[in-house]
Coordinates of C-alpha atoms in Angstrom, one line a residue:
M13 CA -1.4 18.1 -29.1
T14 CA 0.6 18.2 -25.9
E15 CA 3.7 16.0 -25.7
I16 CA 4.3 13.8 -22.7
P17 CA 7.3 15.5 -20.8
P18 CA 10.3 13.3 -20.3
A19 CA 10.8 12.2 -16.7
P20 CA 13.9 13.4 -14.8
P21 CA 16.6 10.7 -14.6
A22 CA 16.9 8.9 -11.3
P23 CA 19.8 10.3 -9.3
D24 CA 23.1 8.6 -8.9
G25 CA 24.3 7.8 -5.5
P26 CA 24.5 5.1 -2.8
G27 CA 20.9 3.8 -3.4
P28 CA 20.2 0.3 -4.5
T29 CA 19.6 1.3 -8.1
G30 CA 21.7 4.4 -8.5
G31 CA 25.2 4.5 -10.0
V32 CA 27.2 1.3 -10.4
A33 CA 26.5 -1.9 -8.6
R34 CA 28.8 -2.4 -5.6
S35 CA 27.6 -5.5 -3.8
P36 CA 30.4 -7.9 -2.8
L37 CA 28.0 -10.8 -3.1
S38 CA 27.9 -10.4 -6.9
D39 CA 31.6 -11.3 -7.6
G40 CA 31.0 -14.7 -9.1
D41 CA 32.0 -16.7 -6.0
W42 CA 29.8 -18.9 -3.9
H43 CA 28.3 -17.2 -0.8
R44 CA 26.1 -18.4 2.0
M45 CA 22.7 -17.1 3.1
H46 CA 22.0 -15.3 6.4
P47 CA 22.8 -17.6 9.4
L48 CA 19.2 -17.5 10.5
T49 CA 18.0 -18.9 7.2
P50 CA 17.3 -22.5 8.5
L51 CA 15.2 -21.1 11.3
F52 CA 13.0 -19.1 8.9
R53 CA 12.9 -21.7 6.2
G54 CA 11.3 -24.4 8.3
G55 CA 12.9 -24.5 11.7
L56 CA 10.4 -22.1 13.2
V57 CA 7.5 -24.2 11.9
L58 CA 9.3 -27.3 13.4
V59 CA 9.5 -25.7 16.8
I60 CA 5.8 -24.6 16.7
V61 CA 4.6 -28.1 15.6
S62 CA 6.8 -29.7 18.3
G63 CA 5.3 -27.5 20.9
I64 CA 1.8 -28.3 19.9
I65 CA 2.5 -32.1 19.9
I66 CA 4.1 -31.9 23.4
A67 CA 1.3 -29.7 24.7
N68 CA -1.4 -32.2 23.5
L69 CA 0.5 -35.4 24.3
R70 CA 2.3 -34.2 27.4
D71 CA 1.8 -37.3 29.6
R72 CA 2.8 -39.7 26.8
V73 CA 5.9 -37.8 26.0
I74 CA 7.0 -37.7 29.7
D75 CA 6.3 -41.4 30.1
V76 CA 8.4 -42.3 27.1
L77 CA 11.3 -40.1 28.1
F78 CA 11.4 -41.0 31.8
D79 CA 10.8 -44.7 31.3
G80 CA 13.7 -44.8 28.9
F81 CA 16.1 -43.5 31.5
F82 CA 14.5 -44.5 34.8
P83 CA 12.5 -47.7 34.2
G84 CA 10.1 -48.4 37.1
G85 CA 11.3 -45.3 39.0
F86 CA 8.7 -42.9 37.6
T87 CA 5.0 -43.1 37.6
G88 CA 2.5 -41.0 35.8
A89 CA 1.0 -39.9 39.1
E90 CA 4.2 -37.9 39.9
D91 CA 4.9 -34.5 38.7
P92 CA 8.0 -34.6 36.5
I93 CA 9.6 -31.5 38.0
D94 CA 9.2 -32.8 41.5
F95 CA 10.6 -36.1 40.4
V96 CA 13.7 -34.4 38.9
L97 CA 14.3 -32.2 42.0
G98 CA 13.7 -35.0 44.4
H99 CA 16.2 -37.4 42.8
D100 CA 18.9 -34.7 42.1
L101 CA 18.5 -35.2 38.3
V102 CA 18.7 -31.5 37.4
L103 CA 22.1 -31.9 35.9
V104 CA 21.1 -35.0 33.9
V105 CA 18.0 -33.2 32.5
L106 CA 20.0 -30.1 31.6
L107 CA 22.6 -32.2 29.8
G108 CA 19.9 -33.9 27.9
V109 CA 18.3 -30.6 26.9
L110 CA 21.7 -29.3 25.9
G111 CA 22.3 -32.4 23.8
V112 CA 19.0 -32.0 22.0
L113 CA 19.8 -28.3 21.3
L114 CA 23.3 -29.2 20.0
I115 CA 21.8 -31.7 17.6
V116 CA 19.2 -29.2 16.4
V117 CA 21.9 -26.5 16.0
G118 CA 24.1 -28.9 14.2
L119 CA 21.4 -29.8 11.7
F120 CA 20.7 -26.1 11.2
Y121 CA 24.4 -25.5 10.7
L122 CA 24.6 -28.2 8.0
M123 CA 21.6 -26.8 6.2
W124 CA 23.1 -23.3 6.3
R125 CA 26.5 -24.5 5.2
F126 CA 25.2 -26.4 2.2
H127 CA 22.8 -23.5 1.1
T128 CA 24.9 -21.2 -1.1
F129 CA 24.4 -18.9 -4.1
R130 CA 26.4 -17.1 -6.6
I131 CA 25.9 -14.4 -9.2
T132 CA 28.0 -14.5 -12.4
G133 CA 27.8 -12.5 -15.5
D134 CA 25.3 -14.9 -17.0
D135 CA 23.3 -16.7 -14.3
V136 CA 22.0 -16.6 -10.7
E137 CA 22.6 -20.0 -9.1
V138 CA 21.4 -21.5 -5.8
R139 CA 22.6 -24.8 -4.3
S140 CA 20.9 -26.4 -1.3
G141 CA 20.4 -29.7 0.5
V142 CA 22.6 -32.0 2.5
L143 CA 21.5 -35.6 1.5
F144 CA 19.5 -34.6 -1.5
R145 CA 21.2 -31.8 -3.4
T146 CA 19.4 -29.3 -5.7
H147 CA 20.9 -26.8 -8.0
R148 CA 18.8 -24.1 -9.6
R149 CA 19.9 -21.6 -12.2
A150 CA 18.2 -18.5 -13.7
P151 CA 19.8 -17.1 -16.9
L152 CA 20.1 -13.3 -16.5
D153 CA 19.0 -12.7 -20.1
R154 CA 15.7 -14.4 -19.2
V155 CA 15.0 -12.5 -15.9
Q156 CA 11.5 -11.1 -15.9
G157 CA 11.8 -9.3 -12.6
V158 CA 13.2 -9.5 -9.0
N159 CA 10.8 -9.6 -6.1
L160 CA 11.9 -8.7 -2.6
T161 CA 9.6 -10.1 0.2
R162 CA 9.9 -9.2 3.8
P163 CA 7.6 -11.4 6.1
M164 CA 6.6 -9.7 9.3
I165 CA 8.7 -11.8 11.6
A166 CA 11.7 -11.6 9.3
R167 CA 11.4 -7.8 9.2
L168 CA 11.9 -7.7 13.0
V169 CA 15.5 -9.0 12.6
G170 CA 16.2 -7.2 9.3
M171 CA 15.9 -10.1 6.9
A172 CA 14.3 -10.4 3.5
K173 CA 14.2 -12.9 0.6
L174 CA 14.7 -12.4 -3.1
E175 CA 12.9 -14.2 -5.8
V176 CA 14.4 -14.0 -9.3
V177 CA 11.5 -14.4 -11.7
G178 CA 12.4 -16.6 -14.6
A179 CA 10.9 -17.1 -18.1
G180 CA 9.2 -20.5 -17.6
L181 CA 6.9 -22.6 -15.4
D182 CA 8.3 -23.0 -11.9
A183 CA 11.5 -21.3 -13.1
N184 CA 12.0 -18.9 -10.2
V185 CA 15.2 -18.9 -8.1
K186 CA 14.8 -17.9 -4.5
L187 CA 17.5 -16.4 -2.3
E188 CA 16.1 -16.8 1.2
Y189 CA 17.2 -15.2 3.4
L190 CA 19.6 -12.3 3.2
S191 CA 19.9 -9.2 5.3
T192 CA 17.7 -6.4 4.0
T193 CA 20.7 -4.3 3.0
S194 CA 22.3 -7.2 1.2
A195 CA 19.1 -8.1 -0.5
E196 CA 18.6 -4.6 -1.9
A197 CA 22.2 -4.5 -3.2
V198 CA 21.9 -8.0 -4.8
R199 CA 18.6 -7.1 -6.4
A200 CA 20.3 -4.0 -8.0
D201 CA 23.2 -6.2 -9.2
I202 CA 20.9 -8.8 -10.8
L203 CA 18.9 -6.1 -12.6
R204 CA 22.0 -4.3 -13.7
L205 CA 23.4 -7.5 -15.1
A206 CA 20.1 -8.5 -16.7
S207 CA 20.1 -5.1 -18.5
G208 CA 23.1 -6.1 -20.5
R209 CA 25.6 -3.9 -18.5
Q210 CA 28.5 -5.5 -16.6
L211 CA 29.4 -4.7 -13.1
A212 CA 32.2 -2.3 -12.4
E213 CA 34.8 -4.7 -11.1
A214 CA 37.1 -2.2 -9.6
T215 CA 34.4 -0.5 -7.7
A216 CA 33.0 -3.8 -6.5
K217 CA 36.5 -5.0 -5.3
A218 CA 37.0 -1.7 -3.5
E219 CA 33.7 -2.0 -1.8
R220 CA 34.4 -5.7 -0.9
D221 CA 37.6 -4.8 0.7
R222 CA 36.0 -2.0 2.7
V223 CA 33.2 -4.2 3.9
S224 CA 35.6 -6.9 4.9
G225 CA 37.7 -4.5 6.9
R226 CA 34.7 -3.1 8.6
R227 CA 33.5 -6.6 9.5
A228 CA 36.8 -7.5 11.0
A229 CA 36.9 -4.4 13.2
G230 CA 33.2 -4.1 13.9
D231 CA 31.5 -4.7 17.2
L232 CA 29.1 -7.7 17.0
A233 CA 26.7 -6.4 19.7
A234 CA 26.5 -3.0 17.9
T235 CA 25.8 -4.7 14.6
A236 CA 23.1 -6.9 16.1
A237 CA 21.4 -3.9 17.7
L238 CA 21.5 -1.9 14.5
T239 CA 20.0 -4.8 12.6
V240 CA 17.1 -5.2 15.0
S241 CA 16.5 -1.5 15.1
S242 CA 16.3 -1.2 11.3
G243 CA 13.9 -4.2 11.3
L244 CA 11.6 -2.6 13.9
D245 CA 11.7 0.7 11.9
G246 CA 10.8 -1.2 8.7
L247 CA 7.9 -2.9 10.5
V248 CA 6.5 0.5 11.7
H249 CA 7.1 2.6 8.6
G250 CA 6.6 -0.1 5.9
A251 CA 8.8 -1.3 3.1
E252 CA 12.2 0.0 2.4
D253 CA 12.0 3.3 0.6
P254 CA 15.4 4.6 -0.4
A255 CA 15.5 8.4 -0.3
D256 CA 17.1 8.6 -3.8
E257 CA 14.2 6.8 -5.5
P258 CA 11.1 8.8 -6.6
E259 CA 7.9 8.6 -4.5
S260 CA 4.9 6.7 -5.6
V261 CA 2.9 8.3 -8.4
V262 CA -0.3 6.8 -7.0
H263 CA -1.8 7.0 -3.5
I264 CA -4.8 4.9 -2.7
P265 CA -6.8 6.0 0.3
P266 CA -7.7 3.1 2.6
G267 CA -11.4 4.0 2.5
R268 CA -11.4 3.7 -1.3
L269 CA -9.7 0.4 -1.1
I270 CA -12.2 -1.0 1.4
A271 CA -15.1 0.4 -0.5
S272 CA -13.9 -1.2 -3.7
Q273 CA -13.9 -4.6 -2.1
V274 CA -17.4 -4.1 -0.7
L275 CA -18.6 -3.0 -4.2
S276 CA -16.8 -5.8 -6.0
G277 CA -18.7 -8.3 -8.1
S278 CA -17.9 -11.2 -5.8
S279 CA -19.1 -9.3 -2.7
I280 CA -22.4 -8.4 -4.5
A281 CA -22.8 -12.0 -5.6
L282 CA -22.2 -13.3 -2.1
L283 CA -24.7 -10.9 -0.6
A284 CA -27.3 -11.9 -3.2
G285 CA -26.6 -15.6 -2.4
I286 CA -27.0 -15.0 1.3
I287 CA -30.3 -13.2 0.8
A288 CA -31.6 -16.0 -1.3
I289 CA -30.6 -18.7 1.2
V290 CA -32.1 -16.7 4.1
A291 CA -35.3 -16.3 2.2
G292 CA -35.3 -20.0 1.4
A293 CA -34.7 -20.9 5.0
V294 CA -37.5 -18.7 6.2
Y295 CA -40.0 -20.3 3.9
G296 CA -38.4 -23.7 3.8
T297 CA -35.8 -25.5 6.0
P298 CA -34.0 -23.3 8.6
W299 CA -31.1 -25.7 8.9
V300 CA -29.8 -24.4 5.5
L301 CA -28.6 -21.3 7.3
F302 CA -25.8 -23.3 9.0
G303 CA -24.3 -23.9 5.5
I304 CA -23.8 -20.2 5.0
F305 CA -21.3 -19.7 7.9
P306 CA -18.3 -21.5 6.3
V307 CA -18.8 -19.6 3.1
V308 CA -19.1 -16.2 4.8
L309 CA -16.1 -17.0 7.0
G310 CA -13.9 -18.0 4.1
F311 CA -15.0 -15.0 2.0
G312 CA -14.4 -12.7 4.9
A313 CA -10.9 -14.0 5.4
Y314 CA -10.2 -13.7 1.6
T315 CA -11.5 -10.1 1.6
I316 CA -9.4 -9.1 4.6
R317 CA -6.3 -10.7 3.1
T318 CA -6.9 -8.9 -0.2
I319 CA -7.2 -5.5 1.6
T320 CA -4.1 -6.0 3.7
R321 CA -2.1 -7.1 0.6
S322 CA -3.1 -3.8 -1.2
L323 CA -2.4 -1.5 1.8
R324 CA 0.9 0.5 1.5
Y325 CA 0.6 0.2 -2.2
S326 CA 3.0 2.3 -4.2
I327 CA 4.3 2.3 -7.8
A328 CA 7.2 4.4 -9.1
P329 CA 9.8 4.4 -11.9
T330 CA 13.4 3.4 -11.2
R331 CA 16.4 2.9 -13.4
S332 CA 15.7 -0.8 -13.7
G333 CA 12.0 -0.7 -14.3
V334 CA 8.7 -0.1 -12.5
R335 CA 8.8 -0.7 -8.8
I336 CA 5.6 -1.9 -7.2
T337 CA 5.3 -2.3 -3.4
F338 CA 2.3 -3.7 -1.5
G339 CA 1.5 -5.5 1.8
L340 CA 0.7 -4.5 5.3
F341 CA 2.3 -7.3 7.3
T342 CA 4.3 -9.2 4.6
T343 CA 5.8 -6.5 2.4
V344 CA 6.5 -7.4 -1.2
T345 CA 8.6 -5.1 -3.5
E346 CA 8.8 -6.2 -7.2
I347 CA 10.6 -4.5 -10.0
I348 CA 9.2 -5.1 -13.5
P349 CA 12.0 -4.4 -16.1
P350 CA 11.2 -2.8 -19.4
G351 CA 9.8 -5.0 -22.0
R352 CA 8.4 -7.6 -19.5
V353 CA 4.7 -6.5 -19.8
H354 CA 3.0 -8.6 -22.5
A355 CA -0.6 -7.2 -22.1
V356 CA -2.5 -4.6 -20.1
E357 CA -6.2 -4.5 -19.2
V358 CA -8.2 -1.6 -17.8
S359 CA -11.4 -2.8 -16.3
Q360 CA -14.4 -1.2 -14.5
S361 CA -17.5 -2.9 -13.1
I362 CA -20.9 -1.3 -13.1
F363 CA -20.7 -0.8 -9.4
W364 CA -17.6 1.3 -9.7
R365 CA -18.9 3.4 -12.6
P366 CA -20.7 6.1 -10.6
L367 CA -17.5 6.6 -8.6
G368 CA -15.2 6.7 -11.6
W369 CA -12.9 3.9 -10.4
W370 CA -10.8 1.5 -12.5
S371 CA -8.3 -1.3 -12.0
V372 CA -5.3 -2.2 -14.1
S373 CA -3.9 -5.7 -14.6
V374 CA -1.1 -7.1 -16.7
N375 CA 0.1 -10.3 -18.2
R376 CA 3.7 -11.0 -17.3
L377 CA 5.7 -14.1 -16.7
S378 CA 5.6 -14.8 -12.9
G379 CA 7.8 -17.9 -13.1
R380 CA 5.5 -19.8 -10.7
G381 CA 3.7 -23.1 -11.0
A382 CA 0.2 -23.2 -12.4
G383 CA -1.2 -24.2 -8.9
D384 CA 0.5 -21.3 -7.1
T385 CA -2.3 -19.0 -6.0
G386 CA 0.2 -16.3 -5.0
S387 CA 1.0 -15.5 -8.6
D388 CA -2.4 -13.7 -9.0
Q389 CA -1.3 -10.9 -6.8
F390 CA 1.5 -10.0 -9.2
A391 CA -1.0 -9.5 -12.0
T392 CA -2.6 -6.4 -10.4
V393 CA -0.6 -3.2 -10.9
L394 CA -3.4 -0.9 -9.8
P395 CA -6.0 -2.3 -7.4
V396 CA -8.4 0.7 -7.7
G397 CA -7.9 4.2 -8.9
D398 CA -9.4 7.1 -10.6
R399 CA -8.8 8.3 -14.2
D400 CA -5.6 10.2 -13.3
D401 CA -4.2 7.1 -11.4
V402 CA -4.9 5.0 -14.5
A403 CA -3.0 7.5 -16.7
R404 CA 0.0 7.4 -14.4
V405 CA 0.1 3.7 -14.2
L406 CA -0.3 3.2 -17.9
G407 CA 2.5 5.7 -18.5
L408 CA 4.8 3.5 -16.5
V409 CA 3.9 0.1 -17.8
L410 CA 3.3 1.2 -21.4
P411 CA 6.0 3.9 -22.0
H412 CA 5.9 3.4 -25.7
L413 CA 2.3 4.9 -26.0
G414 CA 2.3 8.3 -27.6
P415 CA -0.2 11.2 -26.9
E416 CA -2.1 10.4 -30.0
Q417 CA -3.0 6.9 -28.6
W418 CA -4.5 8.2 -25.3
R419 CA -7.9 8.9 -26.9
A420 CA -7.9 5.3 -28.1
I421 CA -7.6 4.3 -24.4
F422 CA -9.9 6.7 -22.6
E423 CA -12.4 8.3 -24.8
D424 CA -12.8 5.6 -27.4
G425 CA -11.7 2.7 -25.3
V426 CA -12.7 2.7 -21.7
L427 CA -15.4 5.4 -22.0
G428 CA -16.5 4.8 -25.5
P429 CA -18.0 4.5 -27.9
R430 CA -18.2 8.2 -28.8
D431 CA -18.9 10.0 -32.1
D432 CA -16.6 9.0 -35.0
D433 CA -15.7 5.8 -33.2
P434 CA -12.5 4.4 -34.8
Y435 CA -13.1 0.9 -33.4
V436 CA -14.3 -1.9 -35.7
T437 CA -17.4 -3.3 -33.9
T438 CA -20.0 -6.0 -34.3
P439 CA -21.9 -5.6 -37.6
R440 CA -25.7 -5.0 -37.5
R441 CA -26.5 -8.5 -38.9
A442 CA -24.9 -10.2 -35.8
R443 CA -26.1 -7.9 -33.0
L444 CA -28.3 -10.7 -31.7
F445 CA -25.2 -12.4 -30.3
R446 CA -24.1 -9.2 -28.6
P447 CA -27.4 -7.5 -27.7
L448 CA -26.0 -5.2 -25.0
S449 CA -22.4 -4.7 -26.0
W450 CA -22.4 -4.6 -29.8
K451 CA -21.4 -1.0 -29.8
R452 CA -18.4 -1.6 -27.5
N453 CA -17.4 -5.0 -28.9
G454 CA -14.6 -4.1 -31.2
F455 CA -10.9 -3.6 -32.0
L456 CA -8.5 -0.9 -33.1
L457 CA -5.0 -1.5 -34.5
G458 CA -2.4 1.2 -34.1
D459 CA 1.1 1.3 -35.4
D460 CA 2.6 -0.8 -32.6
T461 CA -0.4 -1.6 -30.4
L462 CA -3.6 -3.7 -30.6
F463 CA -6.7 -2.5 -28.6
L464 CA -9.5 -4.9 -27.8
R465 CA -12.7 -3.4 -26.3
R466 CA -15.5 -5.5 -24.6
G467 CA -18.4 -5.4 -22.2
V468 CA -21.1 -3.1 -21.0
I469 CA -21.8 -4.3 -17.4
W470 CA -18.1 -5.0 -16.9
R471 CA -16.1 -2.7 -19.2
T472 CA -12.7 -3.9 -20.2
L473 CA -10.0 -2.6 -22.6
G474 CA -7.1 -4.8 -23.5
V475 CA -3.9 -3.2 -24.7
F476 CA -1.4 -5.6 -26.5
P477 CA 2.0 -4.3 -27.6
L478 CA 2.7 -5.9 -31.0
A479 CA 6.4 -6.5 -30.0
R480 CA 5.2 -8.8 -27.2
L481 CA 2.4 -10.6 -29.1
Q482 CA 3.0 -14.3 -29.7
S483 CA 0.4 -14.9 -32.4
V484 CA -3.2 -14.1 -33.5
D485 CA -5.8 -16.5 -34.9
V486 CA -9.2 -16.1 -36.6
A487 CA -11.9 -18.8 -36.0
Q488 CA -15.4 -19.4 -37.4
G489 CA -18.2 -21.7 -36.5
P490 CA -21.1 -22.8 -38.8
I491 CA -23.3 -19.9 -37.6
D492 CA -20.4 -17.5 -37.9
R493 CA -19.9 -18.5 -41.5
R494 CA -23.6 -18.0 -42.2
L495 CA -23.5 -14.5 -40.8
A496 CA -20.0 -13.7 -42.3
V497 CA -18.5 -12.9 -38.9
A498 CA -15.5 -14.4 -37.2
N499 CA -13.8 -14.6 -33.7
V500 CA -10.3 -13.1 -33.1
R501 CA -7.9 -14.1 -30.4
A502 CA -4.6 -12.4 -29.6
H503 CA -2.2 -14.8 -28.0
T504 CA 0.2 -13.7 -25.2
I505 CA 1.5 -15.5 -22.2
A506 CA -1.1 -16.9 -19.9
G507 CA -2.6 -14.4 -17.5
R508 CA -5.6 -12.4 -16.4
V509 CA -5.8 -10.3 -19.5
S510 CA -7.9 -12.1 -22.2
G511 CA -7.2 -11.6 -25.9
S512 CA -10.5 -13.0 -27.1
L513 CA -12.9 -10.9 -29.2
G514 CA -16.0 -12.4 -30.9
I515 CA -18.5 -11.6 -33.6
I516 CA -16.5 -9.3 -35.8
D517 CA -17.0 -8.8 -39.5
R518 CA -15.1 -11.6 -41.3
D519 CA -13.3 -9.3 -43.8
A520 CA -12.3 -7.0 -41.0
A521 CA -11.0 -10.0 -39.0
L522 CA -8.9 -11.3 -41.9
G523 CA -7.5 -7.8 -42.5
L524 CA -6.6 -7.6 -38.8
F525 CA -4.9 -11.0 -39.1
E526 CA -2.6 -9.8 -41.9
S527 CA -1.9 -6.4 -40.4
V528 CA -1.1 -7.8 -37.0
A529 CA 1.2 -10.4 -38.5
A530 CA 3.2 -7.8 -40.4
G531 CA 3.1 -5.3 -37.5
A532 CA 4.3 -7.8 -35.0
V533 CA 7.3 -8.7 -37.1
R534 CA 8.2 -5.0 -37.6
A535 CA 7.7 -4.1 -33.9
A536 CA 9.7 -7.1 -32.7
A537 CA 12.6 -6.1 -35.0
E538 CA 12.6 -2.6 -33.7
D539 CA 12.2 -3.5 -30.0
H540 CA 15.3 -3.7 -27.8
S541 CA 13.7 -3.4 -24.4
H542 CA 14.7 -7.0 -23.4
R543 CA 18.3 -5.7 -22.9
W544 CA 17.7 -2.2 -21.6
D545 CA 20.2 0.4 -20.5
G546 CA 19.7 1.3 -16.8
D547 CA 21.0 4.9 -17.4
T548 CA 18.5 5.7 -20.2
F549 CA 15.4 3.9 -19.1
D550 CA 12.5 6.4 -18.7
A551 CA 9.0 5.3 -17.7
S552 CA 7.4 8.1 -15.7
V553 CA 4.3 10.2 -15.9
D554 CA 4.4 12.2 -12.7
D555 CA 1.7 14.6 -13.8
P556 CA -1.3 13.1 -15.7
A557 CA -2.5 16.4 -17.0
P558 CA -0.3 16.5 -20.1
V559 CA -1.2 13.0 -20.9
L560 CA -4.9 13.6 -20.6
S561 CA -5.0 17.1 -22.1
A562 CA -5.7 16.0 -25.6
S563 CA -8.6 13.7 -24.6
R564 CA -10.1 16.3 -22.3
E565 CA -9.9 19.0 -25.0
H566 CA -11.9 16.4 -27.1
E567 CA -14.5 16.2 -24.3
R568 CA -14.9 20.0 -24.2
G569 CA -15.3 20.0 -27.9
L570 CA -18.1 17.4 -27.6
G571 CA -19.8 19.5 -24.9
E572 CA -19.7 22.6 -27.1
R573 CA -21.1 20.6 -30.0

């Protein structure tokens, strides 16, 4: 059986994850955000809303302003500009506008001055607010990942925001905004500290002195021009992609991405609903057609948003974990450190089956609130891909899997069942409750991994590392007891991947319960990925051929047979 070749280590150098961390912003002192932060955190919205109000209530606003300063001297019939020019009030108006601008700038300055952050050896802390102060802290030993987001407008001026993902509900700490260069360096520092390794103080101090000297002697105009130029370059060419980091191991053609959305279950269901409504309108009441348009419009917007989010998708290994980048207009780059993936699911709908496409999702702590719809996008690590793409992605997010376990995933798991199926499936006496999927409905327990296989129309395979498993339960109802079957549920953190498996032989379920309990304790004791070493982390399968060689040899054997 062919072994998975080790990936070459990421090179050292000036990149954001190579070598030692050198950011002067990670020295344990309080630092301020980018000076334009108040504008992008709400000031821009305030300006837009004010413009809309003034445009719609122009006459009322002018009456209020002019009557306050010139009672009885201004009538609504007059043009305000002619009134100002005719009464030599240009200087007064300009001073008034200047006063308003000074007040706004003063408020923005206070917001910026009181918005600070610091990175110590134990925490990432952010303080904000003028009248009502807030102080958020993310312990580094609980960091689940660091997301770097670059909204389209912020990219034009070379700005980005960091989101430190915590291990709890609404536990994320946001650093918004920083310059893109500073954000990349700070992200590398946070991941380095979260790995259990301390920053090189001497190198950081030397870098800090060098940056300070360069700031003092630098030309402000040249710096601003360079920042805008880098922002425009980032908007044209996509997310930051340091030269010393490996390229994406998966490339999704735009045509495949669009076709996958058209052939998704929600699209087919919407099309069937539209056909039913149109048929009902033709033979019933035509006004029902008007109820379709809001649904179609909303679904169309959702589809376009889903496609644009998945464009420029890339996934690659780094020293600090798996780097995933996606987004056409707003670019998001997240790094998932080792040991932060709690469950993985490979799924395939019946509409994708002729094309050989799959998608891969994970359960991981996102640190967001339950009502935050944006957390769903972080669950997908492969929107659509072929078999080789799935192999590459699984090699990154599940680096502990050995070559002997790939047959359990592909031949026996996603594509199965085959001859000599190792999965424990629904017994013959209970096939009535799984009339289509009884052959696929089953589980397989490895040395350190639990596999749950389900579905015929929508095939899914759940992979649960025992070191991340929270608990497992076995449940029976009255009919289950009569048939001597049981339902099993593997508990992980909440997410898209389901750990439920029903209608399994009772004795097999009880045996699984005991084996998982013992295996989870053993795997958790041997697992040290929560405090990883950035110089030794290795999660890369650049070439899926070695990974799939064993399973494909098995396929050839079946064909000869």
